[in-house]
Coordinates of N, CA, C and O in Angstrom, one line a residue:
M1 N -14.9 15.6 11.1 CA -15.5 16.3 9.9 C -16.2 15.3 9.1 O -15.7 14.2 8.8
N2 N -17.5 15.7 8.6 CA -18.2 14.7 7.9 C -17.9 14.8 6.4 O -17.2 15.6 5.9
K3 N -18.5 13.8 5.6 CA -18.2 13.6 4.2 C -18.5 14.9 3.4 O -17.8 15.3 2.5
D4 N -19.7 15.5 3.7 CA -20.1 16.6 3.0 C -19.1 17.8 3.1 O -18.9 18.6 2.1
K5 N -18.5 17.9 4.3 CA -17.6 19.0 4.5 C -16.3 18.8 3.6 O -15.8 19.7 3.1
Y6 N -15.9 17.5 3.6 CA -14.7 17.2 2.7 C -15.0 17.5 1.3 O -14.2 18.1 0.6
I7 N -16.2 17.1 0.8 CA -16.6 17.3 -0.6 C -16.6 18.8 -0.9 O -16.2 19.3 -1.9
E8 N -17.1 19.6 0.1 CA -17.2 21.0 -0.1 C -15.8 21.6 -0.3 O -15.5 22.5 -1.1
I9 N -14.8 21.1 0.5 CA -13.4 21.6 0.4 C -12.9 21.2 -1.0 O -12.2 22.0 -1.6
F10 N -13.1 19.9 -1.4 CA -12.6 19.5 -2.7 C -13.2 20.4 -3.8 O -12.4 20.8 -4.7
K11 N -14.4 20.7 -3.8 CA -15.1 21.5 -4.8 C -14.5 22.9 -4.8 O -14.2 23.5 -5.8
K12 N -14.4 23.5 -3.6 CA -13.9 24.9 -3.4 C -12.5 25.0 -4.0 O -12.1 26.1 -4.5
T13 N -11.6 24.0 -3.8 CA -10.2 24.1 -4.3 C -10.0 23.6 -5.7 O -8.9 23.5 -6.2
G14 N -11.1 23.1 -6.4 CA -11.0 22.6 -7.7 C -10.4 21.2 -7.8 O -9.9 20.8 -8.8
A15 N -10.5 20.5 -6.7 CA -9.9 19.2 -6.6 C -10.8 18.1 -7.1 O -10.4 17.0 -7.4
L16 N -12.1 18.4 -7.2 CA -13.1 17.4 -7.7 C -13.4 17.8 -9.1 O -14.1 18.8 -9.4
L17 N -13.0 17.0 -10.1 CA -13.1 17.3 -11.5 C -14.1 16.5 -12.2 O -14.4 15.4 -11.7
E18 N -14.7 17.0 -13.2 CA -15.7 16.3 -14.0 C -15.3 16.3 -15.5 O -14.8 17.2 -16.0
G19 N -15.5 15.1 -16.1 CA -15.2 15.0 -17.5 C -15.0 13.5 -17.9 O -15.9 12.7 -17.4
H20 N -14.0 13.1 -18.6 CA -13.7 11.7 -18.9 C -12.3 11.4 -18.6 O -11.4 12.0 -19.2
F21 N -12.1 10.6 -17.5 CA -10.8 10.4 -17.0 C -10.4 8.9 -17.0 O -11.2 8.1 -16.8
V22 N -9.1 8.7 -17.3 CA -8.5 7.4 -17.1 C -7.8 7.4 -15.8 O -6.9 8.2 -15.6
L23 N -8.3 6.6 -14.8 CA -7.7 6.6 -13.5 C -6.4 5.8 -13.5 O -6.1 5.1 -14.5
T24 N -5.6 6.0 -12.4 CA -4.4 5.3 -12.3 C -4.6 3.8 -12.5 O -3.7 3.0 -13.0
S25 N -5.7 3.3 -12.0 CA -6.1 1.9 -12.1 C -6.3 1.4 -13.5 O -6.3 0.2 -13.8
G26 N -6.5 2.4 -14.5 CA -6.8 2.0 -15.8 C -8.3 2.1 -16.1 O -8.7 2.0 -17.3
R27 N -9.1 2.2 -15.1 CA -10.6 2.3 -15.3 C -10.9 3.7 -15.7 O -10.2 4.7 -15.4
H28 N -12.1 3.9 -16.3 CA -12.6 5.2 -16.8 C -13.7 5.7 -15.9 O -14.5 4.9 -15.4
S29 N -13.7 7.0 -15.7 CA -14.7 7.6 -14.8 C -15.1 9.0 -15.3 O -14.3 9.6 -16.0
S30 N -16.3 9.5 -14.9 CA -16.7 10.8 -15.2 C -16.3 11.8 -14.2 O -16.5 13.0 -14.3
S31 N -15.6 11.3 -13.1 CA -15.1 12.2 -12.1 C -13.7 11.8 -11.6 O -13.3 10.7 -11.8
Y32 N -13.0 12.8 -11.1 CA -11.6 12.6 -10.7 C -11.3 13.4 -9.5 O -11.6 14.6 -9.5
F33 N -10.7 12.8 -8.5 CA -10.2 13.6 -7.3 C -8.7 13.9 -7.6 O -7.9 13.0 -7.5
Q34 N -8.4 15.2 -7.9 CA -7.1 15.6 -8.0 C -6.6 16.2 -6.7 O -6.7 17.4 -6.4
C35 N -6.2 15.3 -5.8 CA -5.9 15.7 -4.4 C -4.7 16.7 -4.4 O -4.7 17.5 -3.4
A36 N -3.9 16.8 -5.4 CA -2.8 17.7 -5.4 C -3.3 19.2 -5.3 O -2.7 20.0 -4.7
K37 N -4.5 19.4 -5.9 CA -5.0 20.7 -5.9 C -5.5 21.2 -4.5 O -5.5 22.4 -4.2
V38 N -6.0 20.2 -3.7 CA -6.4 20.6 -2.4 C -5.2 20.6 -1.4 O -5.1 21.4 -0.5
L39 N -4.2 19.7 -1.6 CA -3.1 19.6 -0.7 C -2.1 20.7 -0.9 O -1.1 20.8 -0.1
Q40 N -2.2 21.5 -2.0 CA -1.3 22.7 -2.2 C -1.6 23.7 -1.1 O -0.7 24.6 -0.9
Y41 N -2.7 23.7 -0.4 CA -3.1 24.6 0.6 C -2.6 24.1 2.0 O -3.2 23.0 2.4
P42 N -1.7 24.8 2.6 CA -1.2 24.2 3.9 C -2.2 23.9 4.9 O -2.1 22.9 5.6
Q43 N -3.3 24.7 5.0 CA -4.3 24.4 6.0 C -5.0 23.0 5.8 O -5.3 22.3 6.8
Y44 N -5.2 22.7 4.5 CA -5.9 21.4 4.2 C -4.9 20.3 4.3 O -5.3 19.2 4.8
L45 N -3.7 20.5 3.9 CA -2.7 19.4 4.0 C -2.5 19.1 5.5 O -2.5 17.9 5.8
S46 N -2.4 20.1 6.3 CA -2.2 19.8 7.7 C -3.4 19.2 8.3 O -3.3 18.2 9.1
Q47 N -4.6 19.7 8.0 CA -5.9 19.2 8.5 C -6.1 17.7 8.2 O -6.4 16.9 9.0
F48 N -5.9 17.4 6.9 CA -6.1 16.0 6.4 C -5.1 15.1 7.1 O -5.4 13.9 7.5
S49 N -3.8 15.5 7.2 CA -2.8 14.7 7.8 C -3.1 14.4 9.2 O -2.9 13.3 9.7
K50 N -3.5 15.4 9.9 CA -3.9 15.3 11.4 C -5.0 14.3 11.5 O -5.1 13.5 12.5
E51 N -6.0 14.3 10.6 CA -7.1 13.4 10.7 C -6.7 12.0 10.5 O -7.2 11.1 11.1
I52 N -5.8 11.8 9.5 CA -5.3 10.4 9.3 C -4.6 9.9 10.5 O -4.8 8.8 10.9
I53 N -3.8 10.8 11.1 CA -3.0 10.4 12.3 C -4.0 10.0 13.4 O -3.8 9.0 14.1
K54 N -5.0 10.9 13.6 CA -6.0 10.6 14.6 C -6.7 9.3 14.4 O -7.0 8.6 15.4
E55 N -7.0 9.0 13.2 CA -7.7 7.7 12.8 C -6.8 6.5 13.1 O -7.3 5.4 13.4
L56 N -5.5 6.6 12.9 CA -4.7 5.4 12.9 C -3.6 5.4 13.9 O -3.4 4.3 14.6
S57 N -2.9 6.5 14.1 CA -1.6 6.3 14.9 C -1.8 6.1 16.4 O -0.9 5.6 17.1
T58 N -3.0 6.5 16.9 CA -3.3 6.3 18.3 C -3.2 4.8 18.7 O -3.0 4.5 19.8
E59 N -3.5 4.0 17.7 CA -3.6 2.5 18.0 C -2.4 1.8 17.4 O -2.3 0.6 17.5
L60 N -1.5 2.5 16.7 CA -0.4 1.9 16.0 C 1.0 2.4 16.4 O 1.1 3.6 16.8
E61 N 1.9 1.5 16.4 CA 3.3 1.9 16.6 C 4.0 2.1 15.2 O 3.9 1.1 14.4
V62 N 4.5 3.2 14.9 CA 5.0 3.5 13.5 C 6.5 3.9 13.6 O 6.9 4.8 14.4
D63 N 7.3 3.2 12.8 CA 8.7 3.6 12.7 C 9.0 4.5 11.5 O 9.9 5.3 11.5
K64 N 8.2 4.3 10.4 CA 8.5 5.0 9.2 C 7.2 5.1 8.4 O 6.3 4.2 8.5
V65 N 7.1 6.1 7.5 CA 5.9 6.3 6.7 C 6.4 6.2 5.2 O 7.5 6.7 4.8
I66 N 5.6 5.5 4.4 CA 5.9 5.4 3.0 C 4.6 5.7 2.2 O 3.5 5.4 2.6
S67 N 4.8 6.3 1.0 CA 3.7 6.6 0.0 C 4.1 6.2 -1.4 O 5.3 6.1 -1.7
P68 N 3.1 5.9 -2.2 CA 3.5 5.7 -3.7 C 3.7 7.1 -4.3 O 2.9 8.1 -4.1
A69 N 4.6 7.2 -5.2 CA 4.8 8.4 -6.0 C 3.8 8.3 -7.2 O 3.5 7.2 -7.7
V70 N 3.2 9.4 -7.6 CA 3.6 10.7 -7.2 C 2.6 11.3 -6.2 O 2.9 12.0 -5.3
G71 N 1.3 10.8 -6.3 CA 0.2 11.4 -5.6 C 0.3 11.4 -4.1 O -0.1 12.3 -3.5
G72 N 0.9 10.3 -3.5 CA 0.9 10.2 -2.1 C 2.1 10.9 -1.4 O 2.1 11.0 -0.2
I73 N 3.0 11.5 -2.2 CA 4.3 12.0 -1.5 C 4.0 13.1 -0.6 O 4.5 13.2 0.5
V74 N 3.2 14.1 -1.1 CA 3.0 15.3 -0.3 C 2.3 15.0 1.0 O 2.7 15.4 2.1
L75 N 1.3 14.2 0.9 CA 0.5 13.8 2.1 C 1.4 12.9 3.1 O 1.4 13.2 4.3
G76 N 2.1 12.0 2.5 CA 2.9 11.1 3.3 C 4.0 11.9 4.1 O 4.3 11.6 5.2
T77 N 4.6 12.8 3.4 CA 5.6 13.7 4.0 C 5.1 14.4 5.2 O 5.7 14.5 6.2
E78 N 3.9 15.0 5.0 CA 3.3 15.8 6.1 C 2.9 14.9 7.3 O 3.1 15.2 8.5
V79 N 2.4 13.7 7.0 CA 2.0 12.7 8.1 C 3.3 12.3 8.8 O 3.3 12.3 10.0
G80 N 4.4 12.1 8.1 CA 5.6 11.7 8.7 C 6.2 12.9 9.6 O 6.7 12.6 10.6
R81 N 6.1 14.1 9.1 CA 6.5 15.2 9.8 C 5.8 15.4 11.1 O 6.4 15.6 12.2
L82 N 4.5 15.2 11.1 CA 3.7 15.4 12.3 C 3.9 14.2 13.3 O 3.9 14.5 14.5
L83 N 4.3 13.1 12.8 CA 4.6 11.9 13.6 C 6.1 12.0 14.1 O 6.5 11.2 14.9
N84 N 6.8 12.9 13.4 CA 8.3 12.9 13.7 C 9.0 11.6 13.3 O 9.8 11.1 14.1
K85 N 8.5 11.0 12.2 CA 9.1 9.8 11.7 C 9.7 10.0 10.3 O 9.2 10.8 9.5
P86 N 10.7 9.2 10.0 CA 11.3 9.2 8.6 C 10.2 8.9 7.6 O 9.3 8.1 7.8
T87 N 10.3 9.6 6.5 CA 9.3 9.4 5.4 C 9.9 9.1 4.1 O 10.8 9.9 3.7
I88 N 9.5 8.1 3.4 CA 10.1 7.7 2.1 C 8.9 7.5 1.1 O 7.8 7.5 1.5
F89 N 9.3 7.2 -0.1 CA 8.3 6.9 -1.1 C 8.8 5.8 -2.1 O 10.0 5.7 -2.3
A90 N 7.9 5.1 -2.6 CA 8.2 4.1 -3.7 C 7.8 4.7 -5.0 O 6.8 5.5 -5.1
E91 N 8.5 4.4 -6.0 CA 8.2 4.9 -7.4 C 8.4 3.8 -8.4 O 9.1 2.8 -8.2
R92 N 7.9 4.1 -9.6 CA 7.9 3.1 -10.7 C 9.3 3.2 -11.4 O 9.7 4.2 -11.8
M93 N 9.9 2.0 -11.6 CA 11.0 1.9 -12.4 C 10.8 0.7 -13.4 O 10.6 -0.4 -12.9
N94 N 10.7 1.0 -14.7 CA 10.4 0.0 -15.7 C 9.0 -0.6 -15.4 O 8.8 -1.8 -15.5
G95 N 8.1 0.3 -14.9 CA 6.7 -0.1 -14.7 C 6.5 -0.8 -13.3 O 5.3 -1.2 -13.0
K96 N 7.5 -1.0 -12.5 CA 7.4 -1.8 -11.3 C 7.7 -0.9 -10.1 O 8.7 -0.2 -10.1
M97 N 6.9 -0.9 -9.1 CA 7.1 -0.1 -7.9 C 8.3 -0.6 -7.1 O 8.5 -1.8 -6.9
S98 N 9.2 0.4 -6.8 CA 10.4 0.0 -6.1 C 11.0 1.1 -5.2 O 10.5 2.3 -5.4
L99 N 11.9 0.8 -4.4 CA 12.6 1.9 -3.6 C 13.8 2.3 -4.4 O 14.6 1.5 -4.9
R100 N 14.0 3.6 -4.4 CA 15.2 4.2 -5.1 C 15.8 5.3 -4.2 O 15.4 5.4 -3.1
R101 N 16.7 6.1 -4.7 CA 17.2 7.3 -4.1 C 17.9 7.0 -2.7 O 17.9 7.9 -1.8
G102 N 18.3 5.8 -2.5 CA 18.9 5.4 -1.3 C 17.9 5.1 -0.1 O 18.4 4.8 1.0
F103 N 16.6 5.1 -0.4 CA 15.6 4.7 0.6 C 15.8 3.3 1.0 O 16.1 2.4 0.1
K104 N 15.5 3.0 2.2 CA 15.6 1.6 2.6 C 14.6 1.3 3.8 O 14.1 2.3 4.4
I105 N 14.2 0.1 3.9 CA 13.4 -0.4 5.0 C 14.1 -1.4 5.8 O 14.6 -2.4 5.2
D106 N 14.3 -1.2 7.0 CA 15.0 -2.2 7.9 C 14.1 -3.4 8.2 O 12.9 -3.2 8.3
K107 N 14.7 -4.5 8.5 CA 14.0 -5.7 8.9 C 13.1 -5.4 10.1 O 13.6 -4.8 11.1
N108 N 11.8 -5.8 10.0 CA 10.8 -5.6 11.0 C 10.4 -4.2 11.4 O 9.7 -3.9 12.4
E109 N 10.9 -3.2 10.5 CA 10.4 -1.9 10.8 C 8.9 -1.8 10.6 O 8.3 -2.4 9.7
K110 N 8.2 -1.0 11.4 CA 6.8 -0.9 11.4 C 6.5 0.3 10.5 O 6.8 1.5 10.8
I111 N 5.8 0.0 9.4 CA 5.6 1.0 8.3 C 4.1 1.4 8.1 O 3.2 0.5 8.1
L112 N 3.8 2.7 8.1 CA 2.5 3.2 7.8 C 2.5 3.6 6.3 O 3.3 4.4 5.9
V113 N 1.5 3.1 5.6 CA 1.4 3.4 4.2 C 0.3 4.5 4.1 O -0.8 4.4 4.7
V114 N 0.7 5.6 3.3 CA -0.2 6.8 3.2 C -0.5 7.0 1.7 O 0.5 7.1 0.9
E115 N -1.7 7.1 1.3 CA -2.1 7.3 -0.1 C -3.2 8.4 -0.1 O -4.0 8.6 0.8
D116 N -3.2 9.2 -1.3 CA -4.2 10.2 -1.4 C -5.6 9.7 -1.8 O -6.6 9.9 -1.1
V117 N -5.6 8.9 -2.9 CA -6.9 8.4 -3.4 C -6.7 6.9 -3.8 O -5.7 6.6 -4.4
V118 N -7.7 6.1 -3.5 CA -7.7 4.7 -4.1 C -9.0 4.4 -4.8 O -10.1 4.9 -4.4
T119 N -8.9 3.7 -5.9 CA -10.1 3.2 -6.6 C -10.1 1.7 -6.5 O -11.0 1.1 -6.0
T120 N -9.0 1.1 -7.0 CA -8.8 -0.4 -6.8 C -7.8 -0.7 -5.8 O -7.6 -1.8 -5.4
G121 N -7.0 0.3 -5.4 CA -6.0 0.1 -4.4 C -4.7 -0.4 -4.9 O -3.8 -0.8 -4.2
G122 N -4.6 -0.4 -6.2 CA -3.4 -1.1 -6.9 C -2.1 -0.5 -6.4 O -1.2 -1.3 -6.1
S123 N -1.9 0.8 -6.5 CA -0.6 1.4 -6.1 C -0.3 1.2 -4.6 O 0.9 0.8 -4.3
A124 N -1.3 1.3 -3.8 CA -1.0 1.0 -2.3 C -0.6 -0.4 -2.1 O 0.2 -0.7 -1.3
K125 N -1.3 -1.3 -2.8 CA -1.0 -2.8 -2.7 C 0.5 -3.0 -3.2 O 1.2 -3.8 -2.6
E126 N 0.9 -2.4 -4.2 CA 2.2 -2.5 -4.7 C 3.2 -2.0 -3.7 O 4.3 -2.6 -3.5
V127 N 2.9 -0.9 -3.0 CA 3.8 -0.4 -2.0 C 3.9 -1.4 -0.9 O 5.0 -1.6 -0.3
I128 N 2.8 -2.0 -0.5 CA 2.8 -3.0 0.6 C 3.7 -4.1 0.2 O 4.5 -4.6 1.0
D129 N 3.6 -4.5 -1.1 CA 4.5 -5.6 -1.6 C 6.0 -5.2 -1.4 O 6.9 -6.0 -1.1
V130 N 6.3 -3.9 -1.7 CA 7.7 -3.4 -1.6 C 8.1 -3.5 -0.1 O 9.2 -4.0 0.1
V131 N 7.2 -3.1 0.8 CA 7.6 -3.2 2.2 C 7.9 -4.6 2.6 O 8.9 -4.9 3.3
H132 N 7.0 -5.6 2.2 CA 7.2 -7.0 2.6 C 8.5 -7.6 2.0 O 9.2 -8.3 2.6
K133 N 8.8 -7.2 0.7 CA 10.0 -7.7 0.1 C 11.2 -7.2 0.8 O 12.3 -7.9 0.7
N134 N 11.1 -6.1 1.5 CA 12.2 -5.5 2.2 C 12.2 -5.9 3.7 O 12.9 -5.3 4.5
H135 N 11.3 -6.9 4.0 CA 11.1 -7.5 5.4 C 10.6 -6.5 6.4 O 10.9 -6.6 7.6
G136 N 9.9 -5.5 6.0 CA 9.2 -4.6 6.9 C 7.8 -5.1 7.2 O 7.3 -6.0 6.6
Q137 N 7.2 -4.5 8.2 CA 5.8 -4.8 8.6 C 4.9 -3.6 8.4 O 5.1 -2.5 8.9
V138 N 3.9 -3.8 7.5 CA 2.9 -2.8 7.3 C 1.9 -2.8 8.5 O 1.2 -3.8 8.7
V139 N 1.8 -1.7 9.2 CA 1.0 -1.7 10.4 C -0.4 -1.0 10.1 O -1.3 -1.1 10.9
G140 N -0.5 -0.3 9.0 CA -1.8 0.4 8.7 C -1.7 1.1 7.3 O -0.6 1.3 6.8
V141 N -2.8 1.5 6.8 CA -2.9 2.3 5.6 C -3.9 3.4 5.8 O -5.0 3.3 6.2
G142 N -3.4 4.7 5.6 CA -4.2 5.9 5.7 C -4.5 6.5 4.3 O -3.6 6.6 3.5
I143 N -5.7 6.8 4.1 CA -6.2 7.3 2.7 C -7.1 8.6 2.9 O -7.8 8.6 3.9
I144 N -7.0 9.5 2.0 CA -7.9 10.6 2.0 C -9.3 10.2 1.5 O -10.3 10.2 2.1
V145 N -9.2 9.8 0.2 CA -10.5 9.4 -0.5 C -10.5 7.9 -1.0 O -9.6 7.5 -1.7
D146 N -11.5 7.2 -0.5 CA -11.7 5.8 -1.0 C -12.8 5.8 -1.9 O -14.0 5.9 -1.5
R147 N -12.5 5.7 -3.2 CA -13.6 5.8 -4.3 C -14.4 4.5 -4.4 O -15.3 4.4 -5.1
S148 N -13.9 3.5 -3.7 CA -14.6 2.2 -3.8 C -15.7 2.0 -2.7 O -16.4 1.0 -2.7
N149 N -15.9 3.1 -1.9 CA -16.9 3.0 -0.8 C -16.7 1.9 0.1 O -17.6 1.2 0.5
G150 N -15.4 1.6 0.4 CA -15.1 0.6 1.4 C -15.0 -0.8 0.8 O -14.7 -1.8 1.5
Q151 N -15.2 -1.0 -0.5 CA -15.1 -2.3 -1.1 C -13.7 -2.8 -1.3 O -13.5 -4.0 -1.3
V152 N -12.8 -1.9 -1.4 CA -11.4 -2.4 -1.6 C -10.7 -2.5 -0.3 O -10.7 -1.6 0.5
K153 N -10.2 -3.7 0.0 CA -9.6 -4.0 1.3 C -8.1 -4.2 1.0 O -7.6 -5.1 0.4
I154 N -7.3 -3.2 1.5 CA -5.9 -3.2 1.3 C -5.2 -3.8 2.5 O -4.2 -4.5 2.4
H155 N -5.7 -3.5 3.7 CA -5.1 -3.9 4.9 C -6.1 -3.9 6.0 O -7.1 -3.3 6.0
E156 N -5.9 -4.8 7.0 CA -6.9 -4.9 8.1 C -7.0 -3.7 8.9 O -8.1 -3.4 9.5
K157 N -6.0 -2.8 9.0 CA -6.0 -1.5 9.7 C -5.9 -0.5 8.6 O -4.9 0.1 8.3
Q158 N -7.1 -0.2 8.0 CA -7.2 0.7 6.8 C -8.2 1.8 7.2 O -9.3 1.4 7.5
K159 N -7.8 3.0 7.1 CA -8.8 4.1 7.4 C -8.8 5.1 6.2 O -7.7 5.5 5.7
S160 N -10.0 5.6 5.8 CA -10.1 6.6 4.9 C -10.9 7.8 5.5 O -11.8 7.5 6.3
L161 N -10.6 9.0 5.1 CA -11.3 10.2 5.6 C -12.7 10.3 4.9 O -13.6 10.7 5.5
V162 N -12.7 9.9 3.6 CA -13.9 10.0 2.8 C -14.1 8.7 2.0 O -13.2 8.3 1.3
S163 N -15.2 8.1 2.2 CA -15.5 6.9 1.4 C -16.7 7.1 0.5 O -17.8 7.5 1.0
L164 N -16.5 7.0 -0.8 CA -17.6 7.3 -1.7 C -17.7 6.1 -2.8 O -16.7 5.4 -3.0
K165 N -18.9 6.0 -3.3 CA -19.1 5.1 -4.4 C -19.1 5.9 -5.7 O -20.1 6.6 -6.0
V166 N -17.9 5.9 -6.4 CA -17.8 6.7 -7.7 C -17.8 5.7 -8.8 O -16.9 4.8 -8.8
E167 N -18.7 5.8 -9.7 CA -18.8 4.8 -10.8 C -17.6 4.9 -11.7 O -17.2 6.0 -12.1
S168 N -17.1 3.7 -12.0 CA -16.0 3.6 -13.0 C -16.2 2.4 -13.9 O -17.0 1.5 -13.6
F169 N -15.5 2.5 -15.0 CA -15.8 1.5 -16.1 C -14.5 0.9 -16.6 O -13.5 1.6 -16.7
S170 N -14.6 -0.4 -17.0 CA -13.4 -1.0 -17.6 C -13.3 -0.5 -19.1 O -14.3 0.1 -19.6
E171 N -12.2 -0.7 -19.7 CA -12.0 -0.2 -21.0 C -13.0 -0.7 -22.0 O -13.4 0.0 -23.0
D172 N -13.5 -1.9 -21.8 CA -14.5 -2.6 -22.7 C -15.9 -2.3 -22.4 O -16.8 -2.7 -23.1
D173 N -16.1 -1.5 -21.4 CA -17.5 -1.2 -20.9 C -17.8 0.3 -20.7 O -18.6 0.6 -19.9
I174 N -17.2 1.1 -21.5 CA -17.4 2.6 -21.4 C -18.7 3.0 -22.0 O -18.9 2.7 -23.2
P175 N -19.6 3.6 -21.3 CA -20.8 4.1 -21.9 C -20.6 5.1 -23.0 O -19.6 5.8 -23.0
E176 N -21.5 5.1 -24.0 CA -21.4 6.0 -25.2 C -21.3 7.5 -24.7 O -20.5 8.3 -25.3
S177 N -22.0 7.9 -23.7 CA -22.0 9.2 -23.2 C -20.6 9.7 -22.7 O -20.3 10.8 -22.8
L178 N -19.9 8.7 -22.2 CA -18.5 9.0 -21.7 C -17.5 9.0 -22.9 O -16.6 9.8 -22.9
K179 N -17.7 8.0 -23.8 CA -16.8 7.9 -24.9 C -16.8 9.2 -25.7 O -15.8 9.5 -26.4
S180 N -17.9 10.0 -25.8 CA -18.0 11.2 -26.6 C -17.2 12.3 -26.0 O -17.0 13.4 -26.6
I181 N -16.7 12.2 -24.7 CA -15.9 13.2 -24.1 C -14.4 13.0 -24.2 O -14.0 11.8 -24.0
P182 N -13.6 14.0 -24.6 CA -12.2 13.7 -24.7 C -11.6 13.2 -23.4 O -12.0 13.7 -22.3
I183 N -10.7 12.3 -23.5 CA -10.0 11.7 -22.4 C -9.0 12.6 -21.7 O -8.2 13.2 -22.4
Q184 N -9.0 12.6 -20.4 CA -8.0 13.3 -19.6 C -7.3 12.2 -18.7 O -8.0 11.3 -18.3
K185 N -6.0 12.4 -18.6 CA -5.3 11.4 -17.7 C -4.5 12.2 -16.7 O -3.3 12.4 -16.9
P186 N -5.1 12.7 -15.6 CA -4.3 13.5 -14.7 C -3.4 12.7 -13.7 O -2.7 13.2 -13.0
G187 N -3.5 11.3 -13.8 CA -2.7 10.5 -12.9 C -1.3 10.4 -13.4 O -0.8 11.1 -14.2
S188 N -0.5 9.5 -12.8 CA 0.9 9.4 -13.0 C 1.4 8.4 -14.0 O 2.6 8.2 -14.2
R189 N 0.5 7.7 -14.7 CA 0.9 6.7 -15.7 C 0.6 7.2 -17.1 O -0.3 8.0 -17.3
S190 N 1.2 6.6 -18.0 CA 1.1 7.1 -19.4 C -0.3 6.9 -20.0 O -0.9 5.8 -19.8
L191 N -0.8 7.9 -20.8 CA -2.1 7.8 -21.4 C -1.9 7.1 -22.8 O -2.9 6.6 -23.3
L192 N -0.7 7.0 -23.3 CA -0.6 6.6 -24.7 C -1.2 5.2 -25.0 O -1.9 5.1 -26.0
K193 N -1.0 4.3 -24.1 CA -1.6 2.9 -24.4 C -3.1 2.9 -24.5 O -3.7 2.2 -25.2
W194 N -3.7 3.8 -23.7 CA -5.2 3.9 -23.7 C -5.7 4.5 -25.0 O -6.7 4.1 -25.6
E195 N -5.0 5.6 -25.4 CA -5.4 6.2 -26.7 C -5.3 5.3 -27.8 O -6.1 5.2 -28.7
K196 N -4.2 4.5 -27.9 CA -4.0 3.5 -29.0 C -5.2 2.5 -29.0 O -5.7 2.1 -30.0
R197 N -5.6 2.0 -27.8 CA -6.6 0.9 -27.7 C -8.0 1.5 -28.1 O -8.8 0.8 -28.6
L198 N -8.2 2.7 -27.7 CA -9.6 3.2 -27.9 C -9.8 3.8 -29.3 O -10.9 3.8 -29.7
Y199 N -8.7 4.2 -29.9 CA -8.9 4.8 -31.2 C -8.1 4.0 -32.3 O -8.1 4.3 -33.4

């Protein structure tokens, strides 16, 4: 499926939003991919998961699937189900990504990282660090939307279904046209610190 078809699906399901957003990376943008809105539909969740598997798993041996909370959990779970592999997630505790809820990674386990959207790849990189700290092996990274247009390199075996160049800005470089729009923070980290700094 080509990029335009994916974009059409995002728009149809309300997953491609416009406004002023603070991304999980902390950067500001006039657009936001809210993948949860498209992944709520079983046909798209299944379709996207199958595409990620087709892109990656045919050349990889996978023991377990891991995703960052919260955005990657639904996708990662479906990828794991289709692969018939255990699926876990990492989540933030005191601001640091870690394994909780009794999840574990055994030594030398082959781990596939699955994420919905990346801009800087920060969350996915933190998950990779968690895998390494637990002596697992990251064998690949599967992504739905790469907002960096391929500029962010997370892993040598990294595949995204859609690669786009979406303009984003640091906190010190926000254009006036964007500053005039109220901030929305649909991601999983707190907005409070950004509101304090900007106002």
